[in-house]
Amino acid sequence: MKVGILTGGGDAPGLNATIYGVLLRAYQEKDIEVIGIKQGWKIFTYPIEEIPNVKKHYMEKLDIGELDDLHTRGGTILYTSRSNPFETVTKINDPKEKETLQKKIALDLKAKMQLLELDAMVIIGGDDTCGVGAAMFKYTKAKVVACPKTIDNDLAGTDYTFGFFSSAQLASNSLDSITTTAHSHQRIFVVEIMGRDAGWLTLFSGLSSGADIILLPETPFDFQRDVIDVLRERVKAGYSYHIIACAEGAYPSMESLERDFTVVSAEDIHNLPLDSFGHPALHALKIADKIAKQIRKTKDLQDTFEQYHVNFEVRSVVLGHTMRAGTPNVYDRITGLRYGFHAMSMLAEGIYGKMSSLQGTQIRAVDIEVGSKKKFVSPDSDLVKIRDAMVDVKYKSKEKYFL
Ligand code: F6P
């Protein structure tokens, strides 16, 4: 059996560990050959007649003997891309027309798989990359399995995606570090954290580092109540620096946007560019910068700071791709190895259309279609309650000692 393996979407620490897990399990079978497919779904976006010509640039046999300890390395040896073979579908609104085109493309992808002489595939990716595999299986019963990757942790089919904890740790370290310069200059820092429209990374790193305000996409904020009033109370309580952990997709409520913001409008949000999967590029709004600008313009807050002889200086920082960089931590190495190992086991056992899923401490199989749906932070979760309790106690507890 010839098994193709690809990594798609934004890279995440643990991709190589997952590839290694696949290879380790394949090595136990006598008749499985693993072929690395480079740059995600890109080769599948070529017209079928061009594929024989470009094939050599995108495919390479993987030999485990030459990839010793691959699970310890960051990035992905297969390269990645956000190529979407279903891109044309994202531009169609009519559900019937959408489905017809989706089916046509899925059949085309299966034909391309045959042309590439692949019997089966392991797809390593987030909701978009795995969504392509889900559609292939739905319409053609192609022999595909998937592994849940993303620093954003926004996949419904698993407790935690690999990549998430390495990235959350990097963000938490940065938030810890930034407090020293914030303290020296008595500054407000608005720190923007990746995660698209899900707040997992901001919530975990914000809580872990004790950020003073944590803004999430799942709980649209009220600028006056959740930012300005909190900063004012903190200054009155004796604090001279403040860290705001802000998800790149954390936007104000519509009411607050219209009432409190002059530096960004609903139209700016509405007009954000779309990516190849049809999602708005939320980071393009640069929300941390907007919040910083709006804080600077808040005269009565400045007056309070001056009254308490605290500097009124605001800076914004975008952690950006530094959060995805470097080697995976222990958790992501082990989880990646397990996801990959189990995915290859599925293929060896003739199980298709499934995704490796962490459920508690066990790896199980869930349908790719279900597993690759989105998962958001629930506003009712204990984590959000802890966030709110932390913000409250941050200034109320200090009052006794400083006033
Ligand atoms: O989905 C992973 C992610 O890192 C998001 O958190 C972020 O919005 C996006 O990818 C960045 O994409 P790119 O690497 O294409 O700039």
Short mmCIF file of C-alpha atoms and ligand atoms in Angstrom, two decimals:
data_model
loop_
_atom_site.label_atom_id
_atom_site.label_comp_id
_atom_site.label_asym_id
_atom_site.label_seq_id
_atom_site.Cartn_x
_atom_site.Cartn_y
_atom_site.Cartn_z
CA MET A 1 0.00 0.00 0.00
CA LYS A 2 1.33 3.46 -0.92
CA VAL A 3 0.29 6.07 1.65
CA GLY A 4 0.65 9.78 0.96
CA ILE A 5 1.09 12.13 3.90
CA LEU A 6 0.65 15.89 3.84
CA THR A 7 0.70 18.82 6.26
CA GLY A 8 -1.51 21.85 5.53
CA GLY A 9 -2.46 25.22 7.02
CA GLY A 10 -0.35 27.24 9.46
CA ASP A 11 2.53 25.20 10.84
CA ALA A 12 2.39 24.02 14.45
CA PRO A 13 4.97 22.50 16.80
CA GLY A 14 4.48 18.72 16.64
CA LEU A 15 3.98 18.32 12.88
CA ASN A 16 7.22 16.37 12.51
CA ALA A 17 6.34 14.29 15.57
CA THR A 18 3.06 13.31 13.91
CA ILE A 19 4.86 12.40 10.68
CA TYR A 20 7.28 10.30 12.73
CA GLY A 21 4.38 8.55 14.47
CA VAL A 22 2.97 7.63 11.06
CA LEU A 23 6.36 6.32 9.93
CA LEU A 24 6.94 4.31 13.09
CA ARG A 25 3.64 2.47 12.68
CA ALA A 26 4.13 2.00 8.92
CA TYR A 27 7.53 0.44 9.62
CA GLN A 28 5.79 -2.36 11.52
CA GLU A 29 3.89 -3.33 8.38
CA LYS A 30 5.85 -5.10 5.67
CA ASP A 31 3.96 -3.69 2.71
CA ILE A 32 3.41 0.01 3.45
CA GLU A 33 5.38 2.70 1.68
CA VAL A 34 5.00 6.29 2.90
CA ILE A 35 5.24 9.11 0.36
CA GLY A 36 5.67 12.67 1.59
CA ILE A 37 3.52 15.20 -0.29
CA LYS A 38 5.04 18.68 -0.10
CA GLN A 39 3.20 21.98 0.48
CA GLY A 40 -0.14 20.64 1.67
CA TRP A 41 -2.89 20.36 -0.95
CA LYS A 42 -0.99 22.39 -3.54
CA ILE A 43 -0.33 19.60 -6.07
CA PHE A 44 -4.06 18.78 -5.94
CA THR A 45 -4.88 22.27 -7.19
CA TYR A 46 -3.12 21.68 -10.53
CA PRO A 47 -5.27 20.68 -13.51
CA ILE A 48 -5.20 16.90 -13.81
CA GLU A 49 -3.26 16.93 -17.10
CA GLU A 50 -0.38 18.91 -15.52
CA ILE A 51 0.09 16.59 -12.58
CA PRO A 52 2.50 14.10 -14.23
CA ASN A 53 4.83 17.02 -15.09
CA VAL A 54 4.89 18.61 -11.62
CA LYS A 55 4.77 15.39 -9.59
CA LYS A 56 8.52 15.17 -9.00
CA HIS A 57 8.53 18.57 -7.27
CA TYR A 58 5.89 17.59 -4.75
CA MET A 59 6.48 13.96 -3.80
CA GLU A 60 9.27 12.12 -2.04
CA LYS A 61 9.45 8.68 -0.47
CA LEU A 62 10.03 8.93 3.29
CA ASP A 63 12.57 6.56 4.78
CA ILE A 64 12.41 6.33 8.56
CA GLY A 65 16.07 5.29 8.64
CA GLU A 66 17.02 8.76 7.43
CA LEU A 67 14.75 10.64 9.79
CA ASP A 68 16.06 9.67 13.18
CA ASP A 69 14.32 11.47 16.08
CA LEU A 70 12.24 13.51 13.71
CA HIS A 71 9.71 14.09 16.50
CA THR A 72 12.15 16.44 18.26
CA ARG A 73 12.29 18.90 15.35
CA GLY A 74 10.09 21.98 14.89
CA GLY A 75 8.23 22.93 11.71
CA THR A 76 7.39 20.34 9.07
CA ILE A 77 9.80 18.57 6.73
CA LEU A 78 6.95 18.40 4.19
CA TYR A 79 6.42 22.16 4.03
CA THR A 80 2.90 23.51 4.26
CA SER A 81 0.50 25.80 2.41
CA ARG A 82 -3.03 27.10 2.58
CA SER A 83 -3.87 25.80 -0.92
CA ASN A 84 -7.54 24.89 -1.10
CA PRO A 85 -8.74 22.61 -3.92
CA PHE A 86 -12.29 23.71 -3.02
CA GLU A 87 -11.54 27.45 -3.26
CA THR A 88 -14.12 27.99 -6.02
CA VAL A 89 -16.81 26.53 -3.73
CA THR A 90 -16.21 29.28 -1.13
CA LYS A 91 -17.41 31.86 -3.66
CA ILE A 92 -20.81 30.22 -4.22
CA ASN A 93 -23.82 31.01 -2.05
CA ASP A 94 -26.54 28.69 -3.36
CA PRO A 95 -26.36 25.50 -1.19
CA LYS A 96 -27.41 23.18 -4.04
CA GLU A 97 -24.92 24.60 -6.47
CA LYS A 98 -22.29 24.47 -3.75
CA GLU A 99 -22.89 20.79 -3.10
CA THR A 100 -22.80 19.88 -6.81
CA LEU A 101 -19.47 21.62 -7.28
CA GLN A 102 -18.09 20.14 -4.07
CA LYS A 103 -18.92 16.64 -5.28
CA LYS A 104 -17.35 17.29 -8.67
CA ILE A 105 -14.12 18.54 -7.09
CA ALA A 106 -14.05 15.61 -4.62
CA LEU A 107 -14.24 13.15 -7.53
CA ASP A 108 -11.50 15.06 -9.30
CA LEU A 109 -9.30 14.83 -6.18
CA LYS A 110 -9.83 11.09 -5.99
CA ALA A 111 -8.79 10.79 -9.64
CA LYS A 112 -5.67 12.81 -8.87
CA MET A 113 -4.90 10.48 -5.97
CA GLN A 114 -5.01 7.56 -8.40
CA LEU A 115 -2.83 9.40 -10.88
CA LEU A 116 -0.29 9.96 -8.10
CA GLU A 117 -0.49 6.22 -7.38
CA LEU A 118 -1.59 6.78 -3.81
CA ASP A 119 -3.80 4.11 -2.26
CA ALA A 120 -4.49 6.09 0.90
CA MET A 121 -3.61 9.35 2.61
CA VAL A 122 -2.87 10.73 6.07
CA ILE A 123 -3.93 14.36 6.26
CA ILE A 124 -2.41 16.44 9.04
CA GLY A 125 -4.10 19.78 9.52
CA GLY A 126 -6.72 22.00 11.08
CA ASP A 127 -10.37 22.51 10.16
CA ASP A 128 -9.60 23.69 6.62
CA THR A 129 -7.01 21.05 5.63
CA CYS A 130 -8.95 18.21 7.24
CA GLY A 131 -12.19 19.61 5.81
CA VAL A 132 -10.83 18.83 2.33
CA GLY A 133 -10.27 15.21 3.42
CA ALA A 134 -13.75 15.09 4.97
CA ALA A 135 -15.33 16.14 1.66
CA MET A 136 -13.22 13.60 -0.27
CA PHE A 137 -14.42 10.84 2.01
CA LYS A 138 -18.03 12.03 2.04
CA TYR A 139 -18.43 12.08 -1.73
CA THR A 140 -15.97 9.41 -2.93
CA LYS A 141 -15.13 7.19 0.04
CA ALA A 142 -11.45 7.97 -0.63
CA LYS A 143 -9.15 6.11 1.78
CA VAL A 144 -8.16 9.04 3.96
CA VAL A 145 -7.54 9.52 7.68
CA ALA A 146 -6.60 12.71 9.57
CA CYS A 147 -4.64 14.06 12.55
CA PRO A 148 -5.81 17.23 14.35
CA LYS A 149 -3.21 19.99 14.22
CA THR A 150 -3.37 23.68 15.11
CA ILE A 151 -1.94 26.09 17.62
CA ASP A 152 -5.49 27.54 17.81
CA ASN A 153 -6.95 24.39 19.47
CA ASP A 154 -10.23 25.06 17.70
CA LEU A 155 -11.13 21.54 16.54
CA ALA A 156 -14.27 19.89 17.87
CA GLY A 157 -13.00 16.32 17.43
CA THR A 158 -10.32 16.26 20.10
CA ASP A 159 -9.63 17.49 23.62
CA TYR A 160 -6.43 19.24 22.51
CA THR A 161 -4.82 19.65 19.11
CA PHE A 162 -1.06 19.21 18.95
CA GLY A 163 0.81 22.50 18.71
CA PHE A 164 -1.47 24.26 21.15
CA PHE A 165 0.50 23.82 24.36
CA SER A 166 3.89 24.70 22.82
CA SER A 167 2.35 27.87 21.44
CA ALA A 168 0.45 28.76 24.61
CA GLN A 169 3.72 28.34 26.54
CA LEU A 170 5.55 30.72 24.17
CA ALA A 171 2.78 33.29 24.53
CA SER A 172 2.74 32.90 28.30
CA ASN A 173 6.53 33.35 28.43
CA SER A 174 6.24 36.54 26.34
CA LEU A 175 3.52 37.91 28.59
CA ASP A 176 5.65 37.10 31.66
CA SER A 177 8.64 38.84 30.09
CA ILE A 178 6.86 41.94 28.97
CA THR A 179 5.91 42.79 32.54
CA THR A 180 9.48 43.89 33.35
CA THR A 181 9.56 46.58 30.68
CA ALA A 182 5.93 47.48 31.40
CA HIS A 183 6.90 47.94 35.05
CA SER A 184 10.03 50.01 34.30
CA HIS A 185 8.13 52.47 32.11
CA GLN A 186 4.79 52.33 33.93
CA ARG A 187 3.11 51.36 30.69
CA ILE A 188 -0.05 49.74 29.46
CA PHE A 189 0.81 46.92 27.03
CA VAL A 190 -1.82 45.53 24.69
CA VAL A 191 -0.48 42.16 23.52
CA GLU A 192 -2.10 40.58 20.47
CA ILE A 193 -2.19 36.79 20.42
CA MET A 194 -2.98 34.50 17.47
CA GLY A 195 -5.93 32.11 17.36
CA ARG A 196 -8.21 33.45 14.63
CA ASP A 197 -11.78 33.50 15.94
CA ALA A 198 -11.06 31.19 18.88
CA GLY A 199 -9.73 32.42 22.22
CA TRP A 200 -7.97 29.30 23.55
CA LEU A 201 -4.42 30.61 23.14
CA THR A 202 -5.20 33.98 24.69
CA LEU A 203 -7.18 32.47 27.54
CA PHE A 204 -4.55 29.87 28.48
CA SER A 205 -1.54 32.16 28.12
CA GLY A 206 -3.37 35.11 29.71
CA LEU A 207 -4.44 33.10 32.75
CA SER A 208 -1.08 31.36 33.01
CA SER A 209 0.85 34.65 33.10
CA GLY A 210 -1.69 36.57 35.17
CA ALA A 211 -2.56 39.13 32.49
CA ASP A 212 -4.66 41.94 33.96
CA ILE A 213 -7.29 42.02 31.22
CA ILE A 214 -8.01 39.10 28.85
CA LEU A 215 -10.06 39.82 25.73
CA LEU A 216 -11.53 36.87 23.82
CA PRO A 217 -13.51 36.55 20.55
CA GLU A 218 -16.13 34.44 22.30
CA THR A 219 -16.99 37.21 24.78
CA PRO A 220 -17.12 40.50 22.80
CA PHE A 221 -15.85 43.21 25.10
CA ASP A 222 -17.27 46.52 26.21
CA PHE A 223 -14.38 48.98 25.89
CA GLN A 224 -15.63 51.28 28.64
CA ARG A 225 -16.47 48.56 31.18
CA ASP A 226 -13.85 45.90 30.42
CA VAL A 227 -10.87 48.10 29.56
CA ILE A 228 -11.17 51.74 30.66
CA ASP A 229 -12.96 51.16 33.98
CA VAL A 230 -10.62 48.30 34.91
CA LEU A 231 -7.52 50.38 34.13
CA ARG A 232 -8.90 53.26 36.16
CA GLU A 233 -9.65 51.05 39.17
CA ARG A 234 -6.23 49.45 38.95
CA VAL A 235 -4.46 52.83 39.01
CA LYS A 236 -6.56 53.92 41.96
CA ALA A 237 -5.57 50.67 43.71
CA GLY A 238 -1.88 51.45 43.28
CA TYR A 239 -0.92 49.59 40.13
CA SER A 240 1.40 51.40 37.76
CA TYR A 241 1.56 48.96 34.83
CA HIS A 242 -1.00 46.81 33.06
CA ILE A 243 -0.94 43.89 30.66
CA ILE A 244 -3.87 43.34 28.31
CA ALA A 245 -3.85 39.93 26.58
CA CYS A 246 -5.93 40.38 23.48
CA ALA A 247 -6.90 37.68 20.97
CA GLU A 248 -6.45 38.75 17.34
CA GLY A 249 -10.15 38.02 16.83
CA ALA A 250 -11.38 39.74 20.03
CA TYR A 251 -13.62 42.52 18.88
CA PRO A 252 -15.81 44.92 20.86
CA SER A 253 -19.54 44.36 21.01
CA MET A 254 -21.45 46.24 18.31
CA GLU A 255 -22.81 48.62 20.95
CA SER A 256 -19.34 49.42 22.29
CA LEU A 257 -17.88 49.67 18.78
CA GLU A 258 -20.39 52.35 17.85
CA ARG A 259 -20.28 54.17 21.20
CA ASP A 260 -16.59 53.99 22.19
CA PHE A 261 -14.48 53.66 19.06
CA THR A 262 -13.30 56.36 16.69
CA VAL A 263 -10.24 54.48 15.34
CA VAL A 264 -12.13 51.49 13.90
CA SER A 265 -15.62 51.03 12.49
CA ALA A 266 -18.06 48.20 11.77
CA GLU A 267 -17.29 48.77 8.10
CA ASP A 268 -13.56 48.10 8.66
CA ILE A 269 -14.48 44.76 10.23
CA HIS A 270 -16.97 43.94 7.49
CA ASN A 271 -14.43 44.68 4.77
CA LEU A 272 -11.61 42.46 6.02
CA PRO A 273 -9.94 40.43 3.24
CA LEU A 274 -10.84 36.74 2.91
CA ASP A 275 -8.34 33.85 2.82
CA SER A 276 -8.42 30.93 0.33
CA PHE A 277 -10.92 29.11 2.55
CA GLY A 278 -13.24 32.12 2.63
CA HIS A 279 -12.49 33.16 6.24
CA PRO A 280 -11.97 36.84 7.10
CA ALA A 281 -8.32 37.57 7.91
CA LEU A 282 -9.03 38.79 11.44
CA HIS A 283 -5.41 39.67 12.17
CA ALA A 284 -5.58 42.27 9.39
CA LEU A 285 -7.64 44.56 11.66
CA LYS A 286 -4.69 44.87 14.08
CA ILE A 287 -7.05 45.05 17.03
CA ALA A 288 -4.32 45.50 19.68
CA ASP A 289 -3.08 48.59 17.88
CA LYS A 290 -6.65 49.91 17.65
CA ILE A 291 -7.28 49.36 21.34
CA ALA A 292 -3.99 51.06 22.24
CA LYS A 293 -4.89 54.06 20.06
CA GLN A 294 -8.35 54.30 21.58
CA ILE A 295 -6.99 54.12 25.14
CA ARG A 296 -4.58 56.96 24.33
CA LYS A 297 -7.52 59.08 23.23
CA THR A 298 -9.42 58.55 26.50
CA LYS A 299 -8.85 61.89 28.21
CA ASP A 300 -10.58 61.16 31.51
CA LEU A 301 -8.46 58.02 31.98
CA GLN A 302 -5.35 60.07 31.33
CA ASP A 303 -6.54 62.55 33.99
CA THR A 304 -6.87 59.73 36.54
CA PHE A 305 -3.37 58.46 35.75
CA GLU A 306 -1.96 61.98 36.15
CA GLN A 307 -3.85 62.50 39.38
CA TYR A 308 -2.09 59.40 40.76
CA HIS A 309 1.27 60.43 39.26
CA VAL A 310 1.45 57.35 37.05
CA ASN A 311 2.73 57.56 33.46
CA PHE A 312 0.01 57.34 30.83
CA GLU A 313 1.83 55.47 28.07
CA VAL A 314 0.34 52.75 25.89
CA ARG A 315 2.11 50.29 23.58
CA SER A 316 0.83 47.45 21.44
CA VAL A 317 2.78 44.29 20.59
CA VAL A 318 1.82 41.53 18.15
CA LEU A 319 3.34 38.19 19.17
CA GLY A 320 2.55 36.86 15.70
CA HIS A 321 4.52 33.97 14.27
CA THR A 322 6.98 33.85 17.17
CA MET A 323 4.20 31.88 18.88
CA ARG A 324 4.43 29.06 16.33
CA ALA A 325 8.21 28.99 16.23
CA GLY A 326 10.76 26.54 17.57
CA THR A 327 10.68 22.97 18.76
CA PRO A 328 7.57 21.28 20.19
CA ASN A 329 7.28 20.76 23.94
CA VAL A 330 6.95 17.31 25.52
CA TYR A 331 3.17 17.31 25.32
CA ASP A 332 3.06 18.10 21.60
CA ARG A 333 5.84 15.62 20.76
CA ILE A 334 4.01 12.82 22.54
CA THR A 335 0.54 13.79 21.33
CA GLY A 336 1.80 14.16 17.76
CA LEU A 337 3.49 10.75 17.89
CA ARG A 338 0.27 9.20 19.21
CA TYR A 339 -1.99 10.88 16.64
CA GLY A 340 0.27 9.77 13.77
CA PHE A 341 0.76 6.25 15.08
CA HIS A 342 -3.00 5.72 15.51
CA ALA A 343 -3.82 7.23 12.10
CA MET A 344 -1.50 4.73 10.41
CA SER A 345 -3.01 1.92 12.50
CA MET A 346 -6.42 2.86 11.12
CA LEU A 347 -5.17 2.55 7.56
CA ALA A 348 -3.47 -0.77 8.34
CA GLU A 349 -6.79 -2.02 9.71
CA GLY A 350 -8.79 -0.73 6.73
CA ILE A 351 -10.52 2.08 8.66
CA TYR A 352 -11.09 5.25 6.61
CA GLY A 353 -12.77 8.63 6.98
CA LYS A 354 -11.63 8.97 10.61
CA MET A 355 -9.50 11.35 12.63
CA SER A 356 -7.25 10.53 15.61
CA SER A 357 -8.89 12.09 18.62
CA LEU A 358 -7.65 12.63 22.18
CA GLN A 359 -10.43 11.83 24.62
CA GLY A 360 -9.19 12.11 28.19
CA THR A 361 -6.02 10.04 28.09
CA GLN A 362 -7.05 7.75 25.23
CA ILE A 363 -6.66 8.17 21.47
CA ARG A 364 -9.85 7.16 19.69
CA ALA A 365 -11.22 7.56 16.16
CA VAL A 366 -13.93 10.10 15.25
CA ASP A 367 -15.40 10.86 11.81
CA ILE A 368 -13.25 13.47 10.06
CA GLU A 369 -16.35 15.45 9.17
CA VAL A 370 -17.39 15.76 12.82
CA GLY A 371 -13.85 16.08 14.15
CA SER A 372 -12.81 18.90 11.86
CA LYS A 373 -15.68 21.19 12.88
CA LYS A 374 -14.80 24.26 14.93
CA LYS A 375 -14.60 24.40 18.74
CA PHE A 376 -14.79 27.65 20.68
CA VAL A 377 -14.29 28.66 24.30
CA SER A 378 -17.66 28.44 26.02
CA PRO A 379 -18.50 31.73 27.76
CA ASP A 380 -19.93 29.58 30.58
CA SER A 381 -16.74 27.58 31.09
CA ASP A 382 -14.87 27.55 34.39
CA LEU A 383 -11.90 29.11 32.57
CA VAL A 384 -13.90 32.22 31.69
CA LYS A 385 -15.19 32.40 35.28
CA ILE A 386 -11.60 32.22 36.53
CA ARG A 387 -10.66 35.00 34.11
CA ASP A 388 -13.40 37.25 35.45
CA ALA A 389 -12.52 36.45 39.07
CA MET A 390 -8.86 37.24 38.38
CA VAL A 391 -9.61 40.66 36.89
CA ASP A 392 -11.79 41.52 39.87
CA VAL A 393 -9.38 40.46 42.56
CA LYS A 394 -6.47 42.22 40.86
CA TYR A 395 -7.52 45.62 42.07
CA LYS A 396 -9.97 44.92 44.84
CA SER A 397 -7.45 42.96 46.91
CA LYS A 398 -4.86 45.69 46.59
CA GLU A 399 -7.13 48.45 47.82
CA LYS A 400 -6.51 47.46 51.43
CA TYR A 401 -2.76 47.88 51.14
CA PHE A 402 -2.35 50.82 48.83
CA LEU A 403 -5.10 53.25 49.63
O1 F6P B 1 -4.41 28.97 12.28
C1 F6P B 1 -3.16 29.15 12.78
C2 F6P B 1 -2.74 30.59 12.72
O2 F6P B 1 -1.48 30.72 13.34
C3 F6P B 1 -3.74 31.58 13.31
O3 F6P B 1 -3.68 31.65 14.70
C4 F6P B 1 -3.34 32.84 12.60
O4 F6P B 1 -4.41 33.75 12.49
C5 F6P B 1 -2.95 32.37 11.23
O5 F6P B 1 -2.59 31.02 11.38
C6 F6P B 1 -1.81 33.12 10.62
O6 F6P B 1 -1.67 32.70 9.31
P1 F6P B 1 -0.39 32.94 8.41
O7 F6P B 1 0.71 32.09 8.96
O8 F6P B 1 -0.85 32.50 7.07
O9 F6P B 1 -0.06 34.38 8.52
#
